[in-house]
JSON list of C-alpha atoms in Angstrom, two decimals:
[
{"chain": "A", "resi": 290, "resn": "UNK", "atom": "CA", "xyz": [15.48, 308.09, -5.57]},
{"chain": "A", "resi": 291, "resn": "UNK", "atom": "CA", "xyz": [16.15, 309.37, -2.33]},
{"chain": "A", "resi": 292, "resn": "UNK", "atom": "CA", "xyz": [13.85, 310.57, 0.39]},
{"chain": "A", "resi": 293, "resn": "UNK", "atom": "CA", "xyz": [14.01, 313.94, 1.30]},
{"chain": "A", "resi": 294, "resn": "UNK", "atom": "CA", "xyz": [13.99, 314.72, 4.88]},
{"chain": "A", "resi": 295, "resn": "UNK", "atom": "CA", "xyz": [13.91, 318.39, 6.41]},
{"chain": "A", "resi": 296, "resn": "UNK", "atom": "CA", "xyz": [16.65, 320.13, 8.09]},
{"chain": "A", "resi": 297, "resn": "UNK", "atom": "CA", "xyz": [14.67, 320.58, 11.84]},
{"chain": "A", "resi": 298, "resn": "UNK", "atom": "CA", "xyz": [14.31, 316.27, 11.47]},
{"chain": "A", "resi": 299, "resn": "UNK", "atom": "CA", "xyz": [18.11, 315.83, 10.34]},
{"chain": "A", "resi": 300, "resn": "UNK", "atom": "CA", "xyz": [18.95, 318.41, 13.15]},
{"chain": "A", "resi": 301, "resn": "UNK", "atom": "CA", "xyz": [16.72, 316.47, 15.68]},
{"chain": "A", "resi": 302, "resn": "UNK", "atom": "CA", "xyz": [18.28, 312.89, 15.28]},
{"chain": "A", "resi": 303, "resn": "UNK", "atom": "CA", "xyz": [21.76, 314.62, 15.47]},
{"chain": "A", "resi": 304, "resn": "UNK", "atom": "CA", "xyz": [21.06, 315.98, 18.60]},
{"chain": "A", "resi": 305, "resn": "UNK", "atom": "CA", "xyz": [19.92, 312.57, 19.85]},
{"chain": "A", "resi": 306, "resn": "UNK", "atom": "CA", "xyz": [22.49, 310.65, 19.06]},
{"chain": "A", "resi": 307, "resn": "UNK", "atom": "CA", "xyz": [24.94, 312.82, 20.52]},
{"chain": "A", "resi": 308, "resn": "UNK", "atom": "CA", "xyz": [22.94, 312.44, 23.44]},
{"chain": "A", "resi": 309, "resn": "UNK", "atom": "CA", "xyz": [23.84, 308.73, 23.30]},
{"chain": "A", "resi": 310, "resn": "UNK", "atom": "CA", "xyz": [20.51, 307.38, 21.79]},
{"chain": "A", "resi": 311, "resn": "UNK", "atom": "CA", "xyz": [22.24, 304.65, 19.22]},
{"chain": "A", "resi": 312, "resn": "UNK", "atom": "CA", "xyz": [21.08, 305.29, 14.97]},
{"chain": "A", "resi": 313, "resn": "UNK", "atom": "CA", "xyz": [19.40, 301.55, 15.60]},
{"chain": "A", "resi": 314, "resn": "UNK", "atom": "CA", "xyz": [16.64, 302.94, 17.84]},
{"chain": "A", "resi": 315, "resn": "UNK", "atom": "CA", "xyz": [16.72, 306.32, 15.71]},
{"chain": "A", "resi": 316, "resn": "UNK", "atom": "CA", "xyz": [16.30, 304.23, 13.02]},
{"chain": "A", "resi": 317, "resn": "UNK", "atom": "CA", "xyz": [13.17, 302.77, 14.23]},
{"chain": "A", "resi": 318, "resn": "UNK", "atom": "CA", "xyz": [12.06, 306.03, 15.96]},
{"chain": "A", "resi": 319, "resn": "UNK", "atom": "CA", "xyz": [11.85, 307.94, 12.92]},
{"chain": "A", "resi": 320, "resn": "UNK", "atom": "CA", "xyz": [11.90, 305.58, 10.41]},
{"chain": "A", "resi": 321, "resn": "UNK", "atom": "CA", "xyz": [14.88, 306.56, 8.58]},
{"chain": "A", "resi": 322, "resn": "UNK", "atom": "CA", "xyz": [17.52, 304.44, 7.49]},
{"chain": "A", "resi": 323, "resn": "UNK", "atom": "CA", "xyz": [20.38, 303.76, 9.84]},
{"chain": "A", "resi": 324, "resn": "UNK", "atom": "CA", "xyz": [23.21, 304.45, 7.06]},
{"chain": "A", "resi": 325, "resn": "UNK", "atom": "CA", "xyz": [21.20, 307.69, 6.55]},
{"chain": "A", "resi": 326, "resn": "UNK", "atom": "CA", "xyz": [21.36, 308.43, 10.28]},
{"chain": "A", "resi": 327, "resn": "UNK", "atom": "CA", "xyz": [25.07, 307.45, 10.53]},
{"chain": "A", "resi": 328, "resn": "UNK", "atom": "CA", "xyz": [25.86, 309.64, 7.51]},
{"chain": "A", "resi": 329, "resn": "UNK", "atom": "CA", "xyz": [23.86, 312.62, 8.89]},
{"chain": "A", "resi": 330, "resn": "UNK", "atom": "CA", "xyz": [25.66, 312.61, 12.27]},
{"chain": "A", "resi": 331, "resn": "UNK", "atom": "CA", "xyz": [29.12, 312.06, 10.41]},
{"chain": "A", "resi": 332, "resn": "UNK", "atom": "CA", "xyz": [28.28, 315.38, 8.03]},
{"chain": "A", "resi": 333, "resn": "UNK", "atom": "CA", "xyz": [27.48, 317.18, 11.10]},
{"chain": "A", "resi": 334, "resn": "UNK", "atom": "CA", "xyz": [31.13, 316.27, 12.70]},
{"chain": "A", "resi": 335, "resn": "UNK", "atom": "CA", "xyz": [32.48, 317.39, 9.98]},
{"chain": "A", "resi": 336, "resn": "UNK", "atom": "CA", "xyz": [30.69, 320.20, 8.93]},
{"chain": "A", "resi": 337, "resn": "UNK", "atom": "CA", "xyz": [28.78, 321.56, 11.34]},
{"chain": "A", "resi": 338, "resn": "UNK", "atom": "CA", "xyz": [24.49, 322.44, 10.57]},
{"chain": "A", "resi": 339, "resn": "UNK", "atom": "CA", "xyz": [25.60, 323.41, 7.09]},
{"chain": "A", "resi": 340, "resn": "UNK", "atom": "CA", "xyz": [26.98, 319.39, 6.60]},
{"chain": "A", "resi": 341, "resn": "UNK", "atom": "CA", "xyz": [22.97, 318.53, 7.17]},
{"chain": "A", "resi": 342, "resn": "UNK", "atom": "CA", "xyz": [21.48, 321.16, 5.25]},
{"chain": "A", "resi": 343, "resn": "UNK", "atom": "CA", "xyz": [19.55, 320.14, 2.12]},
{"chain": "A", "resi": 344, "resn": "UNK", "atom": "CA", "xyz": [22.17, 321.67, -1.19]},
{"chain": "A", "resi": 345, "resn": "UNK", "atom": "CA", "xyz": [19.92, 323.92, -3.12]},
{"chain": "A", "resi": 346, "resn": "UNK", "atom": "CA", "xyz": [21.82, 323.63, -6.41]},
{"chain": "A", "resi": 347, "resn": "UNK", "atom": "CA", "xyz": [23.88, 320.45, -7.20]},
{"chain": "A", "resi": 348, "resn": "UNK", "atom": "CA", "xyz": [27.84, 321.81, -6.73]},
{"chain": "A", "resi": 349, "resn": "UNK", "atom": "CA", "xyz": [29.73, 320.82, -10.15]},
{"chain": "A", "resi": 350, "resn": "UNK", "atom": "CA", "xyz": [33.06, 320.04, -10.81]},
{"chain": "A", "resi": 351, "resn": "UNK", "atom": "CA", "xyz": [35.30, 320.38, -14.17]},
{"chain": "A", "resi": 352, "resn": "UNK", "atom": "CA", "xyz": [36.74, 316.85, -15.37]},
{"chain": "A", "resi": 353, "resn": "UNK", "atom": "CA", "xyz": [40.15, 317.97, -14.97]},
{"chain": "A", "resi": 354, "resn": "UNK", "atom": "CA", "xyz": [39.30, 318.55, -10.49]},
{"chain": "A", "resi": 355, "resn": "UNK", "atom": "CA", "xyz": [37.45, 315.20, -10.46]},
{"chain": "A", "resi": 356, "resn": "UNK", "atom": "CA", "xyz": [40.92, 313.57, -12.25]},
{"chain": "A", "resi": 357, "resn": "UNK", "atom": "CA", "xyz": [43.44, 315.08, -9.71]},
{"chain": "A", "resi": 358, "resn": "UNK", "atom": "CA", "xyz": [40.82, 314.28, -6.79]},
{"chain": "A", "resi": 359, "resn": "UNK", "atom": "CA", "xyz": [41.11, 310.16, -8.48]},
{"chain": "A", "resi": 360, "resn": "UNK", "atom": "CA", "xyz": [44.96, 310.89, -9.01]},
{"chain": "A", "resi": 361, "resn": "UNK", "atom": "CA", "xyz": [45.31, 312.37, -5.10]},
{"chain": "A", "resi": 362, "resn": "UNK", "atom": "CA", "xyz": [43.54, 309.19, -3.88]},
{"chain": "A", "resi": 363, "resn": "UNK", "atom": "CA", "xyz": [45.67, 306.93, -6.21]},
{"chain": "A", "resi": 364, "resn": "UNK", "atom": "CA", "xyz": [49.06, 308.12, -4.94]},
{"chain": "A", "resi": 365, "resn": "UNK", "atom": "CA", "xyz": [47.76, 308.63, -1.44]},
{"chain": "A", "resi": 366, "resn": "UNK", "atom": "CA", "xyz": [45.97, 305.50, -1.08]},
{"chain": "A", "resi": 367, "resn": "UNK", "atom": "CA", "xyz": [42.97, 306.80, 0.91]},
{"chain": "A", "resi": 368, "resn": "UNK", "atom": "CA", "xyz": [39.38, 305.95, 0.90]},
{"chain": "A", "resi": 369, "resn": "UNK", "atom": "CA", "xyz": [36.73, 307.65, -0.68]},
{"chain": "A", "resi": 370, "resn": "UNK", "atom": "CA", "xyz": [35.58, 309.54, 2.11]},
{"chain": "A", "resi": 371, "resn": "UNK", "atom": "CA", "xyz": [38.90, 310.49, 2.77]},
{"chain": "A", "resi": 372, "resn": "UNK", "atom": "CA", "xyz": [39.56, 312.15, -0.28]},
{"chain": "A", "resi": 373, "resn": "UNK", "atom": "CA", "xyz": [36.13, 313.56, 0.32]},
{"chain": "A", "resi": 374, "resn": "UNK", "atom": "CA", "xyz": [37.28, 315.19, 3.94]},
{"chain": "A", "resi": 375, "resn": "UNK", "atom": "CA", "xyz": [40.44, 316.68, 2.13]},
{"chain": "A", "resi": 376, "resn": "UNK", "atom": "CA", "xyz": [38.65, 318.06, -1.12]},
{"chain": "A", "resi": 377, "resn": "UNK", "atom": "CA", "xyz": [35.94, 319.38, 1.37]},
{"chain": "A", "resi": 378, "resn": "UNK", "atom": "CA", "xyz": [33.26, 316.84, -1.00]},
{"chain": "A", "resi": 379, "resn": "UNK", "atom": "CA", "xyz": [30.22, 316.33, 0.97]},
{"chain": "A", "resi": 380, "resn": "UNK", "atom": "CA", "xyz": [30.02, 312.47, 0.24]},
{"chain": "A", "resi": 381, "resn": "UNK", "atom": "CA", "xyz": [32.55, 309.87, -0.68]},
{"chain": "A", "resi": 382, "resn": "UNK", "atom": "CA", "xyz": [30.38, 308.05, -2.73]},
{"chain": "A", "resi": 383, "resn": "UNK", "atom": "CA", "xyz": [30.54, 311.23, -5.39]},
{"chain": "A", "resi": 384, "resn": "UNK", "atom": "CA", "xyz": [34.19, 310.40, -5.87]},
{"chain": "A", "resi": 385, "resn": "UNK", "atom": "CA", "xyz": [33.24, 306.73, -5.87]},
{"chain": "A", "resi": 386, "resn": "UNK", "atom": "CA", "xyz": [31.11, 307.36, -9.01]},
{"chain": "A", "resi": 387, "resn": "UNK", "atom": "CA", "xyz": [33.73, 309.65, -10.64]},
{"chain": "A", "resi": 388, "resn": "UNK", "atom": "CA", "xyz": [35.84, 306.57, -10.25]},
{"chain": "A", "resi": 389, "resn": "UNK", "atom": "CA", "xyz": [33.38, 304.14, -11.62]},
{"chain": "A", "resi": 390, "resn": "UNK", "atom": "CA", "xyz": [33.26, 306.62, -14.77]},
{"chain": "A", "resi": 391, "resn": "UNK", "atom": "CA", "xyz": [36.38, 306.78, -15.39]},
{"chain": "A", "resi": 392, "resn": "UNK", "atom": "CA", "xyz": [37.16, 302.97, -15.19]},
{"chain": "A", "resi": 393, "resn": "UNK", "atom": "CA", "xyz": [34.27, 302.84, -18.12]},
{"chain": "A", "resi": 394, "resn": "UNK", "atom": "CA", "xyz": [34.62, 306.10, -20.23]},
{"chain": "A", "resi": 395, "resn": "UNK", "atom": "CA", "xyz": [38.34, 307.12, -19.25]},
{"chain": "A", "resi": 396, "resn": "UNK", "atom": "CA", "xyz": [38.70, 311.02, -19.11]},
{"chain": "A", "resi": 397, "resn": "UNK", "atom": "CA", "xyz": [35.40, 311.55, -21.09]},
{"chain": "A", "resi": 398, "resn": "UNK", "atom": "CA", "xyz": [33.29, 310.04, -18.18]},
{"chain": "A", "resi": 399, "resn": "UNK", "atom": "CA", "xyz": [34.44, 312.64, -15.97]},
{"chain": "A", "resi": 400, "resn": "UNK", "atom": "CA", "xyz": [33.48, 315.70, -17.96]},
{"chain": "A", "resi": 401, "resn": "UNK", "atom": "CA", "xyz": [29.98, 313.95, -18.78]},
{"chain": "A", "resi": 402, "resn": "UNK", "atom": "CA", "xyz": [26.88, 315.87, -16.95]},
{"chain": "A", "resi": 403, "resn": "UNK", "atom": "CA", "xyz": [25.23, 313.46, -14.87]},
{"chain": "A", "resi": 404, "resn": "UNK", "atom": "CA", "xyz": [21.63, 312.35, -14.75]},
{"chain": "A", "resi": 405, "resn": "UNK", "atom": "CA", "xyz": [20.11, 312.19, -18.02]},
{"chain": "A", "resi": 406, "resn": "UNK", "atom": "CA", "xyz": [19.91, 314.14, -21.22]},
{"chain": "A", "resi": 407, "resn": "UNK", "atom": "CA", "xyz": [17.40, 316.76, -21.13]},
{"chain": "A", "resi": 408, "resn": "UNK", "atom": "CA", "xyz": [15.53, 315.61, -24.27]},
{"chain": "A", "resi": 409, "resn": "UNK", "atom": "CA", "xyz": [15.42, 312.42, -26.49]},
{"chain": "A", "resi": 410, "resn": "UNK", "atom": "CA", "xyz": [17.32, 314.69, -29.27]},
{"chain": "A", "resi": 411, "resn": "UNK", "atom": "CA", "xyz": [20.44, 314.47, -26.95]},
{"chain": "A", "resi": 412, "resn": "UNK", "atom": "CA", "xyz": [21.05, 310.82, -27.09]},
{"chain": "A", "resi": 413, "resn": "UNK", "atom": "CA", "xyz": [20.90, 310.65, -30.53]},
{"chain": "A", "resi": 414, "resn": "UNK", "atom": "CA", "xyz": [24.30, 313.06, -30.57]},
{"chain": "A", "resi": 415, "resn": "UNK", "atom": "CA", "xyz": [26.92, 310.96, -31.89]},
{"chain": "A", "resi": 416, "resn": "UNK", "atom": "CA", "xyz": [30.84, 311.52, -29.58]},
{"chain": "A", "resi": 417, "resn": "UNK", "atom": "CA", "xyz": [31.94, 313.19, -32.62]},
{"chain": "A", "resi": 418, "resn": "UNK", "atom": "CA", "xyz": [29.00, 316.18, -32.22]},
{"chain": "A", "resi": 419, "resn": "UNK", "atom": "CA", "xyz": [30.04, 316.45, -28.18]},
{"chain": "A", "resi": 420, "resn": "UNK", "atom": "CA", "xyz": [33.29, 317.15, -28.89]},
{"chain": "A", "resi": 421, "resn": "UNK", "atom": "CA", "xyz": [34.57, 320.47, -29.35]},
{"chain": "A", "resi": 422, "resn": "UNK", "atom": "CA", "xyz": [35.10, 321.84, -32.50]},
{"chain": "A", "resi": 423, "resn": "UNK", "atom": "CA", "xyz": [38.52, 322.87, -33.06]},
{"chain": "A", "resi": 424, "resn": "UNK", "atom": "CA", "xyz": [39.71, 319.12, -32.02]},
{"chain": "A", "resi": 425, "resn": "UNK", "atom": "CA", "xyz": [39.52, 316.36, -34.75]},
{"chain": "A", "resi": 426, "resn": "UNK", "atom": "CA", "xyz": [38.38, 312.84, -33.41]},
{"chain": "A", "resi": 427, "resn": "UNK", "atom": "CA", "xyz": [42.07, 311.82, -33.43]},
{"chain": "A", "resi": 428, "resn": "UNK", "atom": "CA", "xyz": [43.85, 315.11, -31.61]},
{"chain": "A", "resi": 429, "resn": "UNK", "atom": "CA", "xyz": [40.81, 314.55, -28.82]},
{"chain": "A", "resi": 430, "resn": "UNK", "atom": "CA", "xyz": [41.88, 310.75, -28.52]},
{"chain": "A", "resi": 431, "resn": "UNK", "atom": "CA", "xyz": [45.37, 311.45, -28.52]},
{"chain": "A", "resi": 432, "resn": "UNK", "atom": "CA", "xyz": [44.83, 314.40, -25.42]},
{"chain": "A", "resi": 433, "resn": "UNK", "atom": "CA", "xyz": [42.64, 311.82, -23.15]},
{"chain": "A", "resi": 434, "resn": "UNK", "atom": "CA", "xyz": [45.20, 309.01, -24.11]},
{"chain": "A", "resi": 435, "resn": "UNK", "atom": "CA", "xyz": [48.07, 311.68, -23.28]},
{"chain": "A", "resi": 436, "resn": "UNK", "atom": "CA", "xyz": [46.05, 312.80, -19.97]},
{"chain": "A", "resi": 437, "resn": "UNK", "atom": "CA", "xyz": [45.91, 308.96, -18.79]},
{"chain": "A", "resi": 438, "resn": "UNK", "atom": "CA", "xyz": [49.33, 308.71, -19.61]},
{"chain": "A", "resi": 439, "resn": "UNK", "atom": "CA", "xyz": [50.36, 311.85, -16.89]},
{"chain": "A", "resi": 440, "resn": "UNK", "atom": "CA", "xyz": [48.32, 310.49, -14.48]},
{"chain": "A", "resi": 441, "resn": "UNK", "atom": "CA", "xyz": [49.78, 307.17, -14.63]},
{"chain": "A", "resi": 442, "resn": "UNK", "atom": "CA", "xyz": [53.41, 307.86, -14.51]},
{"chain": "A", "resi": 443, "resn": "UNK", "atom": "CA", "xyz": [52.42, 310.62, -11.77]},
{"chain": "A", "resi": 444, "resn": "UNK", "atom": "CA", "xyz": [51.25, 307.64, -9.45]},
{"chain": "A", "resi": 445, "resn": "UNK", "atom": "CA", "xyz": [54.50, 305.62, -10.55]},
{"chain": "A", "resi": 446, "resn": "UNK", "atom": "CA", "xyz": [56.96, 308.76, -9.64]},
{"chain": "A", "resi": 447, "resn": "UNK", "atom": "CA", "xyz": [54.99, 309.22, -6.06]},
{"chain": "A", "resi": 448, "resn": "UNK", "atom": "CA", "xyz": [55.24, 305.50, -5.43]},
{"chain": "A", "resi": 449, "resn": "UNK", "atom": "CA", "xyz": [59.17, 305.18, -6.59]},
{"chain": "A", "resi": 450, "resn": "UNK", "atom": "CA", "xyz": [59.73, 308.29, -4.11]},
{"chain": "A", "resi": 451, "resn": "UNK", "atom": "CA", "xyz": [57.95, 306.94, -0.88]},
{"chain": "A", "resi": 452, "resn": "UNK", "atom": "CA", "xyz": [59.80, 302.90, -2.00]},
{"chain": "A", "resi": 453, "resn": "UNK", "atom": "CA", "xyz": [63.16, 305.10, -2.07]},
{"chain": "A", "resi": 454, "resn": "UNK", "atom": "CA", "xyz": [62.32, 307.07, 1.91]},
{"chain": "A", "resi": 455, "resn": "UNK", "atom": "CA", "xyz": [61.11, 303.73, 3.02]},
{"chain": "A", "resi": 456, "resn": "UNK", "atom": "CA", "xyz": [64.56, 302.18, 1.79]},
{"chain": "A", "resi": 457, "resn": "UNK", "atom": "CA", "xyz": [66.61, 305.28, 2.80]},
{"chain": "A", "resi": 458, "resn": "UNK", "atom": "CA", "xyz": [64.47, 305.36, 6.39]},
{"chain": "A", "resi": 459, "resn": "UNK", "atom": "CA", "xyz": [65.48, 301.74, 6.70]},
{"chain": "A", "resi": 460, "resn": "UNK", "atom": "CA", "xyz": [69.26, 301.96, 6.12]},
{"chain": "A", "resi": 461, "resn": "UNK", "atom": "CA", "xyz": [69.21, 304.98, 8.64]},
{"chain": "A", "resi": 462, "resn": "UNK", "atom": "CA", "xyz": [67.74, 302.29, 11.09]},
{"chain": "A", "resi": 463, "resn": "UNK", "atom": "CA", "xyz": [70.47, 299.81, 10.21]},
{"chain": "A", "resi": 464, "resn": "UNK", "atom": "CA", "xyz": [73.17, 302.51, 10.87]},
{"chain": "A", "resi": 465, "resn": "UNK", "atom": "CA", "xyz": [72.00, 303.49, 14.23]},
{"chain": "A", "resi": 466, "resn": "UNK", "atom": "CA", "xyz": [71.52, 300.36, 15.65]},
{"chain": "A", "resi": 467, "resn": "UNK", "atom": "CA", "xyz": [75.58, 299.64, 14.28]}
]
């Protein structure tokens, strides 16, 4: 679980290490982790005070945003925290997990709350009961399996477009140097 750490603190190292103290001796100063430090002074590049303040309500996103955020970094080929920067998504490593469920559950991962259930009831529920209702098991397979499908020939069209304006950029070359 992660430490929580108030606003004025977060504020204080910022200020710090933009006034060239390094996050090692921050580190040590206020004994906070250095990848907390680094990621604290990156938030507040980005976004300002607001990229340090403490969320008051976890921000939640439908399945179908977290796929085109996986499908934008596919096609793109960008990092997680890039992805992050152009989705405006606080941290990289959300879209890391929403990766990591995806690779494990498919579609279904992503549209999973996270955390755990909020009694011992809910893990009992079978798929079948999670599902909604007007979907048999086989029309609900047949969607994700049809989703996957899109956002695999997707990534195959944007690649076969840049190979074809790499090969047309390079025959341009050719000509002018003729």
């Amino acid at each position: 679980m992660e430490k929580e750490y108030n606003k004025e603190l977060r504020l204080t190292v910022v200020k710090e290490n933009e006034a060239g103290v390094s996050h090692k001796s921050l580190a040590k100063k206020y004994g906070v982790a250095r990848n907390t430090i680094q990621n604290w002074c990156y938030q507040y590049q980005m976004y300002g005070e607001a990229g340090i303040e403490n969320s008051l309500s976890k921000t939640k996103y439908s399945g179908e945003f977290k796929l085109s955020v996986l499908n934008y970094r596919h096609i793109h080929q960008v990092s997680y925290r890039e992805a992050a920067e152009h989705f405006n998504i606080k941290q990289g490593s959300t879209i890391a997990n929403w990766q990591r469920a995806y690779d494990s559950q498919g579609f279904e991962g992503l549209n999973r709350a996270p955390g755990r259930p909020k009694n011992k009831g809910d893990r009992a529920m079978t798929h079948q009961d999670k599902q909604p209702r007007n979907l048999s098991q086989s029309e609900l397979e047949e969607l994700i399996e049809l989703r996957e499908k899109t956002m695999y020939l997707e990534a195959e069209n944007a690649y076969l477009k840049k190979l074809k304006s790499l090969i047309q950029k390079q025959s341009n070359t050719k000509k002018k140097q003729k």
